[in-house]
Coordinates of C-alpha atoms and ligand atoms in Angstrom, one line a residue:
X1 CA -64.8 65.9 -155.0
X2 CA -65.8 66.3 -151.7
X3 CA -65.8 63.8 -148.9
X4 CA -68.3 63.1 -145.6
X5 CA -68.0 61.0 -142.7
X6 CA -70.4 58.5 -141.9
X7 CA -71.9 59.4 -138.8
X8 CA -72.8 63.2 -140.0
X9 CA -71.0 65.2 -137.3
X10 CA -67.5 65.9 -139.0
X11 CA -66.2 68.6 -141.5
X12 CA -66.5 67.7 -145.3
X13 CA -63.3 67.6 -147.0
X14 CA -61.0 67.6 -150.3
X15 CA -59.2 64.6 -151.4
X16 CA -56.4 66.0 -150.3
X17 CA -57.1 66.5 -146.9
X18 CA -59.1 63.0 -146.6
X19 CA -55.5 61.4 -147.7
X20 CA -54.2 62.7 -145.2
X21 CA -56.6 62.4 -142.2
X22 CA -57.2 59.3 -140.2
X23 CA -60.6 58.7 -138.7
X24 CA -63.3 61.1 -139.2
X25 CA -63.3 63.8 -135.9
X26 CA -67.0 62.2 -135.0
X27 CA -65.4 58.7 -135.4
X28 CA -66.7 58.2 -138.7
X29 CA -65.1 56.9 -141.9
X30 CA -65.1 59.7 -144.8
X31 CA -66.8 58.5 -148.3
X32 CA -67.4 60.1 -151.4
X33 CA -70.3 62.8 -150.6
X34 CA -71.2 61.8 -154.5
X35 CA -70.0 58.3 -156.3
X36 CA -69.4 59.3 -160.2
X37 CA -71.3 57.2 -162.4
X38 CA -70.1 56.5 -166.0
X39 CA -72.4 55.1 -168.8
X40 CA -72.0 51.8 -170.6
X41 CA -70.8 53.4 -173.8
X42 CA -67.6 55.0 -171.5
X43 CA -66.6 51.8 -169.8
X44 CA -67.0 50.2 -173.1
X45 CA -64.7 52.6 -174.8
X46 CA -61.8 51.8 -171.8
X47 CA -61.0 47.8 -173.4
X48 CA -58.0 47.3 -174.1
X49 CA -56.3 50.6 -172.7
X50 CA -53.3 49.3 -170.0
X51 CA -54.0 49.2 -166.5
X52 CA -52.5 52.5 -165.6
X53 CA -54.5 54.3 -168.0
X54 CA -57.6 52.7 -167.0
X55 CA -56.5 53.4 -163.3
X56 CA -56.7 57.3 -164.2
X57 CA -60.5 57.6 -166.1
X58 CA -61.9 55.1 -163.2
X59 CA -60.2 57.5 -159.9
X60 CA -60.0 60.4 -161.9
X61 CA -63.1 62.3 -160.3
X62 CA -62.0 60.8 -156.9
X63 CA -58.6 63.2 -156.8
X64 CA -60.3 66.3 -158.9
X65 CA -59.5 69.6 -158.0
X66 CA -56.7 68.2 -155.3
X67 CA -54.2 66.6 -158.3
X68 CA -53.6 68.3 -161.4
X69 CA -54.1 65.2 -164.4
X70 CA -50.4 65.4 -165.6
X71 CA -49.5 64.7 -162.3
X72 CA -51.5 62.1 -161.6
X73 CA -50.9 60.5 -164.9
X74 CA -47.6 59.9 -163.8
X75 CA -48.0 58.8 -160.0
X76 CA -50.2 56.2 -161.8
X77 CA -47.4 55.1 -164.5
X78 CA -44.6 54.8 -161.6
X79 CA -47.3 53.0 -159.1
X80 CA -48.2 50.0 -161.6
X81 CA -44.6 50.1 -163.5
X82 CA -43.4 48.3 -160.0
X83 CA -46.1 45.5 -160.6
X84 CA -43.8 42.2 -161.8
X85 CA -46.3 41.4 -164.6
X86 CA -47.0 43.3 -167.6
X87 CA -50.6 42.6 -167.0
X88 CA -50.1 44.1 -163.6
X89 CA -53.5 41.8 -162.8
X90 CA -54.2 38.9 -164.8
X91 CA -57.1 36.9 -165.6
X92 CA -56.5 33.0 -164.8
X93 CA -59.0 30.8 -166.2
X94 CA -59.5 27.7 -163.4
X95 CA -62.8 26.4 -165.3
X96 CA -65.5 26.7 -167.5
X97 CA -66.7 29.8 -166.5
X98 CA -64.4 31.1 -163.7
X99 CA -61.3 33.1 -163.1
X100 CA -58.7 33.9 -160.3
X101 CA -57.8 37.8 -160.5
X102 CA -54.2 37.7 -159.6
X103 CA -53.2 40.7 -157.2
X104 CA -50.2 39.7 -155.8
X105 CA -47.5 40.1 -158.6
X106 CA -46.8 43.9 -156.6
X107 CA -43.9 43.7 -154.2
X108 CA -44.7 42.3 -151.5
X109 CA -47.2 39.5 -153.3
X110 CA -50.4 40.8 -151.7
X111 CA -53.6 43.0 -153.4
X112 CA -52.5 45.7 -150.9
X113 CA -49.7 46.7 -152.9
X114 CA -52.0 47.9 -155.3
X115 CA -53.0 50.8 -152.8
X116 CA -50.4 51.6 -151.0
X117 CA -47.7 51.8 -154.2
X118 CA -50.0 54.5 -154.7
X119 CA -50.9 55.9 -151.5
X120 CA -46.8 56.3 -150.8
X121 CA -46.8 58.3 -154.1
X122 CA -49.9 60.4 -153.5
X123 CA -48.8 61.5 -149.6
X124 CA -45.0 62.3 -151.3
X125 CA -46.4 64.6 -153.9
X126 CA -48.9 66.3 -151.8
X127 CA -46.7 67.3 -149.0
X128 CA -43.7 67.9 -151.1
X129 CA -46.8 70.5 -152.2
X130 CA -47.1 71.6 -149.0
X131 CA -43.8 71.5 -147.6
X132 CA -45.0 69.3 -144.7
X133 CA -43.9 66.1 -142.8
X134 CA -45.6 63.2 -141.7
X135 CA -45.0 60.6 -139.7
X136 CA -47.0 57.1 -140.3
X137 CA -47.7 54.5 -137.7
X138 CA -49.6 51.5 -138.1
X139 CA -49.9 48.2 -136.5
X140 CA -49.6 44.7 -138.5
X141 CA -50.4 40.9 -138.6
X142 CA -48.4 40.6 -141.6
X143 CA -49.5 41.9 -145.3
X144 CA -50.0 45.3 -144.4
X145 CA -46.9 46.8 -143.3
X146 CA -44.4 45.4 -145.9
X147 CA -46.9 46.3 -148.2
X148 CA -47.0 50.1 -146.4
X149 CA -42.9 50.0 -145.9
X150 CA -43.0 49.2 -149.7
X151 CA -44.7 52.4 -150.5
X152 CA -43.2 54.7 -148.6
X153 CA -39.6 53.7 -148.6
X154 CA -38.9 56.3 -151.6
X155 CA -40.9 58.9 -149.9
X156 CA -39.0 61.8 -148.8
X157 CA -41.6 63.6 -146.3
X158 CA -42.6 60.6 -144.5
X159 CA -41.5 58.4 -141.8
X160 CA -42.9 55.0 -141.3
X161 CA -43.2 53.1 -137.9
X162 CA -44.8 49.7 -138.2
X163 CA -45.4 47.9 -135.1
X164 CA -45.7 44.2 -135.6
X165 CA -46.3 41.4 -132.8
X166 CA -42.6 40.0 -131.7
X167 CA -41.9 36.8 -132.5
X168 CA -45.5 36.0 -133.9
X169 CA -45.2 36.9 -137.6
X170 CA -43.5 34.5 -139.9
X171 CA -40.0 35.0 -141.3
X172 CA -40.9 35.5 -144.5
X173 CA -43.3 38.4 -143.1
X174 CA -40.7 39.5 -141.1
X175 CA -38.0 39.6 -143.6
X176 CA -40.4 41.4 -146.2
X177 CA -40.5 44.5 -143.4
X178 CA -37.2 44.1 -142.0
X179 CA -34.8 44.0 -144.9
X180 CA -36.1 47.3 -146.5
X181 CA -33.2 49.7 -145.0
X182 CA -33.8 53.4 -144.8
X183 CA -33.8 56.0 -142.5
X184 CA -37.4 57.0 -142.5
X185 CA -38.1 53.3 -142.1
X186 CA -38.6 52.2 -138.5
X187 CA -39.9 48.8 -138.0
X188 CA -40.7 47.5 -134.1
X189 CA -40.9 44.4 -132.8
X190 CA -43.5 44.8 -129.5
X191 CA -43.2 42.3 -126.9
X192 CA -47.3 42.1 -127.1
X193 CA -50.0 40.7 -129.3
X194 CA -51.7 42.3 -132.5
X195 CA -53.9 43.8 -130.2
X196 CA -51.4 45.4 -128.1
X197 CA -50.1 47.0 -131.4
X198 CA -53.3 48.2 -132.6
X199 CA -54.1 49.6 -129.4
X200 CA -51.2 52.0 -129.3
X201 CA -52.0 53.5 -132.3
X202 CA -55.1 54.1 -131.5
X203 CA -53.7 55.5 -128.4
X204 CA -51.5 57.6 -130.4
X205 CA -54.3 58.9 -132.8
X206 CA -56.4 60.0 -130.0
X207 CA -53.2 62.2 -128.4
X208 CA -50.6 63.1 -130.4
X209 CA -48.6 65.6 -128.2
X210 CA -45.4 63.3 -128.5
X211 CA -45.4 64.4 -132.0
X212 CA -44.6 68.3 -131.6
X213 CA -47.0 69.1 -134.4
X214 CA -45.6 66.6 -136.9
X215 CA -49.3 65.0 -138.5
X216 CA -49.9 61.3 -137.9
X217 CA -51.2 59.8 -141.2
X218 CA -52.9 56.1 -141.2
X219 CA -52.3 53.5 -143.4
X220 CA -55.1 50.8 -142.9
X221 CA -57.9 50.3 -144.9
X222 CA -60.3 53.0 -143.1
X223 CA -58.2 55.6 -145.0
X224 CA -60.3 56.2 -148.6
X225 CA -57.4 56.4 -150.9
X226 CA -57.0 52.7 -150.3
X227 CA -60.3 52.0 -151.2
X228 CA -60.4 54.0 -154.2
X229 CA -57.2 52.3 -155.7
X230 CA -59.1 48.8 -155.5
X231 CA -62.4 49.6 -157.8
X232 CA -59.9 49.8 -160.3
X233 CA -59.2 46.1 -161.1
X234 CA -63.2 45.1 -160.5
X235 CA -63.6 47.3 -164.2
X236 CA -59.9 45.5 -165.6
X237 CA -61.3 42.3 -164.7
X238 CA -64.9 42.9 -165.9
X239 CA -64.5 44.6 -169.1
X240 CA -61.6 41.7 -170.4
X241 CA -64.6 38.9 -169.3
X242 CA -67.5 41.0 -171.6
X243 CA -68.4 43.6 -169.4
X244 CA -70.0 45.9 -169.7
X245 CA -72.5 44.3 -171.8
X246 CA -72.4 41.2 -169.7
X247 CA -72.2 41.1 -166.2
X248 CA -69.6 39.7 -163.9
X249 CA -70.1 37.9 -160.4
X250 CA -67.1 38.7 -157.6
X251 CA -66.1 36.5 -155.0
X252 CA -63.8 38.2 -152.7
X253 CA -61.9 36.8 -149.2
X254 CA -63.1 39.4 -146.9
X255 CA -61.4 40.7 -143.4
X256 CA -62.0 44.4 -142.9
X257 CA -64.9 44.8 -145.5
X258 CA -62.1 47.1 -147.4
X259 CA -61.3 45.0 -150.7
X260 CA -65.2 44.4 -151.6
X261 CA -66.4 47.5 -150.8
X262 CA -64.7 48.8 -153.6
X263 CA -66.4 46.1 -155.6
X264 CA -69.6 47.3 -154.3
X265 CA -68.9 51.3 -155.5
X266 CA -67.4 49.9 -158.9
X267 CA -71.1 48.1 -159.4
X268 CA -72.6 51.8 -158.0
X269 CA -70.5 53.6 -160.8
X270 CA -72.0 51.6 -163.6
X271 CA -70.1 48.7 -163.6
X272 CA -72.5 45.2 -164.3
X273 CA -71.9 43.4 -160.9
X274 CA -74.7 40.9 -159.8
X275 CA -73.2 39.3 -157.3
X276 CA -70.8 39.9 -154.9
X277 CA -70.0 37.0 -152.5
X278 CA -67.8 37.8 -148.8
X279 CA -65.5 34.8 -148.5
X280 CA -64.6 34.4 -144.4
X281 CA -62.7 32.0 -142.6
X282 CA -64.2 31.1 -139.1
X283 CA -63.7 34.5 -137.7
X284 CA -67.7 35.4 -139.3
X285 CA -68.7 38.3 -138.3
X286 CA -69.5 39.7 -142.0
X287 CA -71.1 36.4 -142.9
X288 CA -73.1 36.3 -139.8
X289 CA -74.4 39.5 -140.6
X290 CA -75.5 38.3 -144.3
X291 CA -76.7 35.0 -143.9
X292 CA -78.9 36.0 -140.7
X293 CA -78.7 40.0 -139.9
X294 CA -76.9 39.9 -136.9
X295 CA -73.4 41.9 -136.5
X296 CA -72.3 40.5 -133.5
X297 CA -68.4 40.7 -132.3
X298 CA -67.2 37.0 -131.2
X299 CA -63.6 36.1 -130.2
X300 CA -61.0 35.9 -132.4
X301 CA -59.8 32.6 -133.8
X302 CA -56.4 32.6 -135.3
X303 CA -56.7 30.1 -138.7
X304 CA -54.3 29.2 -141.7
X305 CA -55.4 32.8 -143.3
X306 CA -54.4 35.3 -140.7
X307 CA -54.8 38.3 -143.0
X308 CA -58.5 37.9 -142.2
X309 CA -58.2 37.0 -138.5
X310 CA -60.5 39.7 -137.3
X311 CA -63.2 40.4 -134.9
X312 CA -65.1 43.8 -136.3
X313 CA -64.9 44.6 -140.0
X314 CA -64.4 48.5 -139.8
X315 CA -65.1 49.8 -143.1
X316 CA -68.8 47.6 -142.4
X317 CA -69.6 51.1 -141.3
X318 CA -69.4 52.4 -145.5
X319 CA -72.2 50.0 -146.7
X320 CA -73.9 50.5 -143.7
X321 CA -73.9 54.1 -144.2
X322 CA -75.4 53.5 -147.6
X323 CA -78.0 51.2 -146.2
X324 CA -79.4 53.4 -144.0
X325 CA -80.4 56.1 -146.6
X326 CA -76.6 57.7 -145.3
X327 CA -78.1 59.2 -142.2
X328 CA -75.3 59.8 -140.0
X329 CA -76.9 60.2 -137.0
X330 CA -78.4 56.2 -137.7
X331 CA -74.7 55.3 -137.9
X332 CA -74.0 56.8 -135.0
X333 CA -76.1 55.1 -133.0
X334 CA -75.9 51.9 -134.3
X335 CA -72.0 51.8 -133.8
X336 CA -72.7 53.3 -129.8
X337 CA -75.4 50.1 -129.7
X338 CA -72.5 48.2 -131.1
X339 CA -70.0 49.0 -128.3
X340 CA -71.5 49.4 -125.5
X341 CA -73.5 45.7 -126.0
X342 CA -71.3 44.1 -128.4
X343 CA -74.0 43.4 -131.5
X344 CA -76.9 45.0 -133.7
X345 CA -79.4 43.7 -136.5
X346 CA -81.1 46.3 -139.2
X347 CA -84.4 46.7 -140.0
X348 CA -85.3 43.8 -142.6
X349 CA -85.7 45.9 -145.6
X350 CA -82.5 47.4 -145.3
X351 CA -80.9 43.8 -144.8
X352 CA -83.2 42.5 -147.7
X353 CA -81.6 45.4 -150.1
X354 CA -77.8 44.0 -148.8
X355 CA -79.0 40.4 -150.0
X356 CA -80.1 41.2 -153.2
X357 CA -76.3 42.1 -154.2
X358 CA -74.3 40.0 -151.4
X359 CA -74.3 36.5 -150.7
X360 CA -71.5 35.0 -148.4
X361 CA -69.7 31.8 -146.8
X362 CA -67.4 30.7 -143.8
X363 CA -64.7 28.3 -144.8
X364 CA -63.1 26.8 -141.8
X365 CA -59.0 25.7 -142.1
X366 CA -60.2 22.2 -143.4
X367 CA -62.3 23.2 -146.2
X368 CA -59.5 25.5 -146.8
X369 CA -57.2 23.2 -147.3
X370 CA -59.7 20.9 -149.0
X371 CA -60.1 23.6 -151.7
X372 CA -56.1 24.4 -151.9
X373 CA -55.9 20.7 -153.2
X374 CA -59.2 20.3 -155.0
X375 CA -58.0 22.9 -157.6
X376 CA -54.5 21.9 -157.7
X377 CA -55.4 18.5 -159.1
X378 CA -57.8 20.1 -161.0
X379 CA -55.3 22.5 -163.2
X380 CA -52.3 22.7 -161.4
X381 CA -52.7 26.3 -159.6
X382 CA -51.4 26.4 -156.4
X383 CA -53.8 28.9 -154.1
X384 CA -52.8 30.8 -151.5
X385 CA -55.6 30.2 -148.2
X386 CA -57.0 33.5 -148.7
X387 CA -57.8 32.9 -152.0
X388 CA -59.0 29.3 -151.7
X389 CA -61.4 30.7 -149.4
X390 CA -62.7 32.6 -152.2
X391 CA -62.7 29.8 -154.4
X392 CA -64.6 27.6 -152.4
X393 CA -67.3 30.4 -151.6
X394 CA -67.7 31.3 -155.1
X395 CA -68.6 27.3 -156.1
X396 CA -71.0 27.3 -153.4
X397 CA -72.6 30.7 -153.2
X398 CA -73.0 31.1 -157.2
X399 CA -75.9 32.4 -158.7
X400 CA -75.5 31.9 -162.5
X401 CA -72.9 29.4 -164.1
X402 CA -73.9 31.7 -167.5
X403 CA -72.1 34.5 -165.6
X404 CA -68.6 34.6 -165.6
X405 CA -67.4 34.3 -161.9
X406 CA -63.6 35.8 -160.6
X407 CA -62.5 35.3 -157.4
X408 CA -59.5 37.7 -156.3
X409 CA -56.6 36.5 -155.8
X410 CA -55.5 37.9 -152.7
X411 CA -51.8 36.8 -152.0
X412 CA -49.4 34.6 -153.7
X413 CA -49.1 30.9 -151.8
X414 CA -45.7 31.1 -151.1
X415 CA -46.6 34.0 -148.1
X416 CA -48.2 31.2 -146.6
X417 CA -46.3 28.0 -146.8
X418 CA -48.3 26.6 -143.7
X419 CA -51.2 26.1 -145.6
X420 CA -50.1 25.0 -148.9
X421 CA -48.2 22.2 -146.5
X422 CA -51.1 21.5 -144.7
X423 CA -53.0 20.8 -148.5
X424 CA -50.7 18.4 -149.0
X425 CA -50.1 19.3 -152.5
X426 CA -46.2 18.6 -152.5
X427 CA -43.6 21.5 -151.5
X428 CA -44.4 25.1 -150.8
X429 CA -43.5 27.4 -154.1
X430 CA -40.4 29.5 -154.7
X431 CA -39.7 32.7 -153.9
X432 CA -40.2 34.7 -156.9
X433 CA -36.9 36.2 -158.6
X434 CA -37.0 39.6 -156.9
X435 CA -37.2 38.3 -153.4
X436 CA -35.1 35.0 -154.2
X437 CA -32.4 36.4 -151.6
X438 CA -34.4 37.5 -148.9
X439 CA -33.0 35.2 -146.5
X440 CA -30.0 36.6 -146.7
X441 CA -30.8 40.3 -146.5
X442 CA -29.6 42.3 -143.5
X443 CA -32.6 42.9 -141.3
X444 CA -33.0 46.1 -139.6
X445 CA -35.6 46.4 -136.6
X446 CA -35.9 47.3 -132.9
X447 CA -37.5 45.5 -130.0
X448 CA -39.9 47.2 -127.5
X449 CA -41.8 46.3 -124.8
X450 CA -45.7 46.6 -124.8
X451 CA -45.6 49.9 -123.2
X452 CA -47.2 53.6 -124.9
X453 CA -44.8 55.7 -123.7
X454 CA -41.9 53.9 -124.8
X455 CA -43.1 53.6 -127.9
X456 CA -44.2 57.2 -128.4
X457 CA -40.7 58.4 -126.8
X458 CA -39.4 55.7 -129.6
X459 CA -41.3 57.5 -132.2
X460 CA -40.6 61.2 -131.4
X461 CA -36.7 60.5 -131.5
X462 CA -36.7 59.0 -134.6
X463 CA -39.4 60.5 -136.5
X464 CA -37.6 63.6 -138.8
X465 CA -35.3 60.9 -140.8
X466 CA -34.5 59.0 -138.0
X467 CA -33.4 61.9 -135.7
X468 CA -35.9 63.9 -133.1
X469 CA -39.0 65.4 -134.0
Ligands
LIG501 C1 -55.8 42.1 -146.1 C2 -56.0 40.8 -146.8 C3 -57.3 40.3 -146.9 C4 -58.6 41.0 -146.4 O1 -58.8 42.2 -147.1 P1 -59.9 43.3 -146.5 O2 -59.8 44.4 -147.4 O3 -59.5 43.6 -145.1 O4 -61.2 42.6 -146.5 C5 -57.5 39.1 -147.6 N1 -56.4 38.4 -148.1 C6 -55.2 38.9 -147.9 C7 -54.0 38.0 -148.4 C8 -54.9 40.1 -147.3 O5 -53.7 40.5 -147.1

């Protein structure tokens, strides 16, 4: 499989070598140059088979000729043998005719464990391959990094810096990076915002000098192994609810566009979707952009979801790829338009094609809430806000009661205690058995201030298993 970048100017590449890039060299995001497509009677023939199997015919022609079957076979076992359910993702019935996808039974209690379990796995066996190092940086409001830590702790050619906002993550976030121990795990605390974090490793993408040749690897969603990982579960859920001879509608709680674009490829590789619904809270870019075709940045608004607290959706730039007949040069100059004056619309039929598969809502932090209780008292699941914004865009946005209707389940409620408070639905939940005694863990993590260099000089001392690059 070969990949391409979005905005047309970049190299193609293997899967292995999109793993381990970052951003396209134009800028670009890399996709599949061709999506396989499997017929009915295939996905039929997949009931039944456990998750991990399924996991390998659905990403199979992702990783061909980069990862020999055997091997991948195996990465996939270990990856969903963490999960703490046998199902890995259940299917739980709320009503009549709709489900909660439950993605948070990995680690860390979010979806993202799904894809970087595997992502850890995949970077370890490749440059074990190769005989090569990497180091990792990323920035985080929370999920991501514990749920990046978690996958790379075992890895033995990768070292792991994850930057997180001092004092403005909550302790059970901080605890779930902190209390991991190893010495190719390096978590910061910068005396600076999100923003502050994410800038720097940007910064430190666009010059990696302090890195003495080492290769920087990225772990957010604009890197494509992630997104292949979560198309898997649209075809678990899907074929246990009928599929593929009835379709399935998908409502998913939507920050950086990453989670239901894979939705959106699983429908393009022959999975029955008709409906896929973006669930935002008040920071509304992505339902802006469906409900009336503009794609215009706003400031950001923190709310009782903070996983999706985000002003620009970057991997928009995939479906808008496809949109736009995947003419890079388009992209190009619709993300230029983007920056320099902050906002774009597309031409109508183009936005008209988007709403024939997409619908979407805004749920503010009451109607959050609202929903948290509303299903609570209805059958006694306790949501998490993420998901309850799913929920509640999925009753309003619905197409078809006939069709069955899952909304993912995006973390487990006791992440976010705030909200469940807030809902008024009685105490927050218990820590599940394997972190019971997290607050008692020894935390390991270093303090910077909001400044490049000492970060990077951080960085390049520590980077080779905690000793100098
Ligand atoms: C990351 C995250 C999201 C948003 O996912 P995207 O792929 O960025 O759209 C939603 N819910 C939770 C709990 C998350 O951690």
């Amino acid at each position: 499989m070969r990949y391409i970048s979005t905005r047309g100017q970049a190299p193609a590449l293997n899967f292995e070598d999109v793993l381990l890039a970052g951003l396209a060299s134009d800028g670009g995001l890399y996709v599949p140059e061709n999506l396989p497509r499997f017929t009915q009677e295939e996905i039929a023939s997949w009931a039944g088979l456990p998750y991990h199997e399924l996991a390998f015919r659905v990403m199979r022609p992702f990783v061909a000729g980069s990862i020999a079957d055997a091997d991948f076979k195996k990465i996939l076992e270990e990856t969903y043998g963490v999960f703490a359910h046998n199902a890995v993702a259940p299917l739980r019935q709320l009503n009549g005719n709709e489900w909660v996808l439950e993605l948070f039974h990995g680690p860390t209690l979010a979806f993202k464990d799904f894809a970087l379990q595997l992502l850890g796995r995949l970077l370890d066996h490749v440059l074990s391959k190769r005989g090569e190092r990497v180091v990792i940086m990323g920035a985080t409001s929370g999920d991501t990094g514990s749920a990046a830590i978690e996958g790379c702790k075992a890895c033995e050619h990768v070292d792991i810096f994850i930057m997180h906002p001092h004092n403005r993550v909550s302790e059970v976030q901080r605890r779930q990076m902190t209390t991991i121990l190893g010495d190719n795990i390096h978590n910061i605390a910068v005396e600076g915002n999100f923003d502050d974090c994410q800038e720097m490793v940007k910064a430190s993408f666009a010059d990696q000098g302090f890195l003495k040749g080492t290769r920087l690897v990225a772990v957010n969603s604009i890197n494509w192994a992630r997104i292949m990982a979560q198309i898997v579960y649209y075809f678990h859920a899907a074929i246990q609810l009928g599929g593929p001879a009835r379709s399935v509608a998908f409502s998913v709680p939507t920050g950086n566009f990453g989670d239901i674009f894979a939705g959106y490829l699983a429908r393009n590789m022959g999975l029955p979707i008709s409906q896929l619904i973006v669930a935002t809270n008040r920071n509304d870019i992505l339902h802006r952009f469906m409900s009336g075709n503009q794609y215009v940045k706003d400031t950001l608004h923190p709310t009782l979801s903070p996983s999706m607290d985000i002003m620009v959706s970057s991997n928009f730039e995939r479906l808008l790829f496809d949109l736009h007949g995947r003419n890079g040069a388009a992209i190009a100059n619709l993300m230029d338009t983007f920056k320099q004056g902050g906002g774009f619309s597309v031409e109508e039929d183009r936005w008209t094609e988007a709403r024939k598969l997409f619908d979407s809502l805004a749920v503010d932090d009451a109607a959050t809430c609202e929903t948290i209780a509303e299903v609570y008292n209805e059958c006694g699941e306790l949501l998490d806000p993420h998901t309850a914004i799913g929920v509640r865009a999925a009753r309003e946005c619905r197409r078809s009661l006939a069709t069955p209707m899952v909304t993912l389940g995006t973390a487990h409620p006791v992440k976010f205690p705030e909200a469940v408070e807030k809902a008024g639905v009685g105490q927050a939940p218990a820590l599940p058995p394997h972190l019971a005694d997290l607050f008692q863990r020894e935390e390991r993590c270093t303090v910077l201030p909001n400044d490049l260099k000492q970060i990077q000089t951080f960085v390049s001392q520590h980077g080779n298993r905690g000793k100098p690059l």
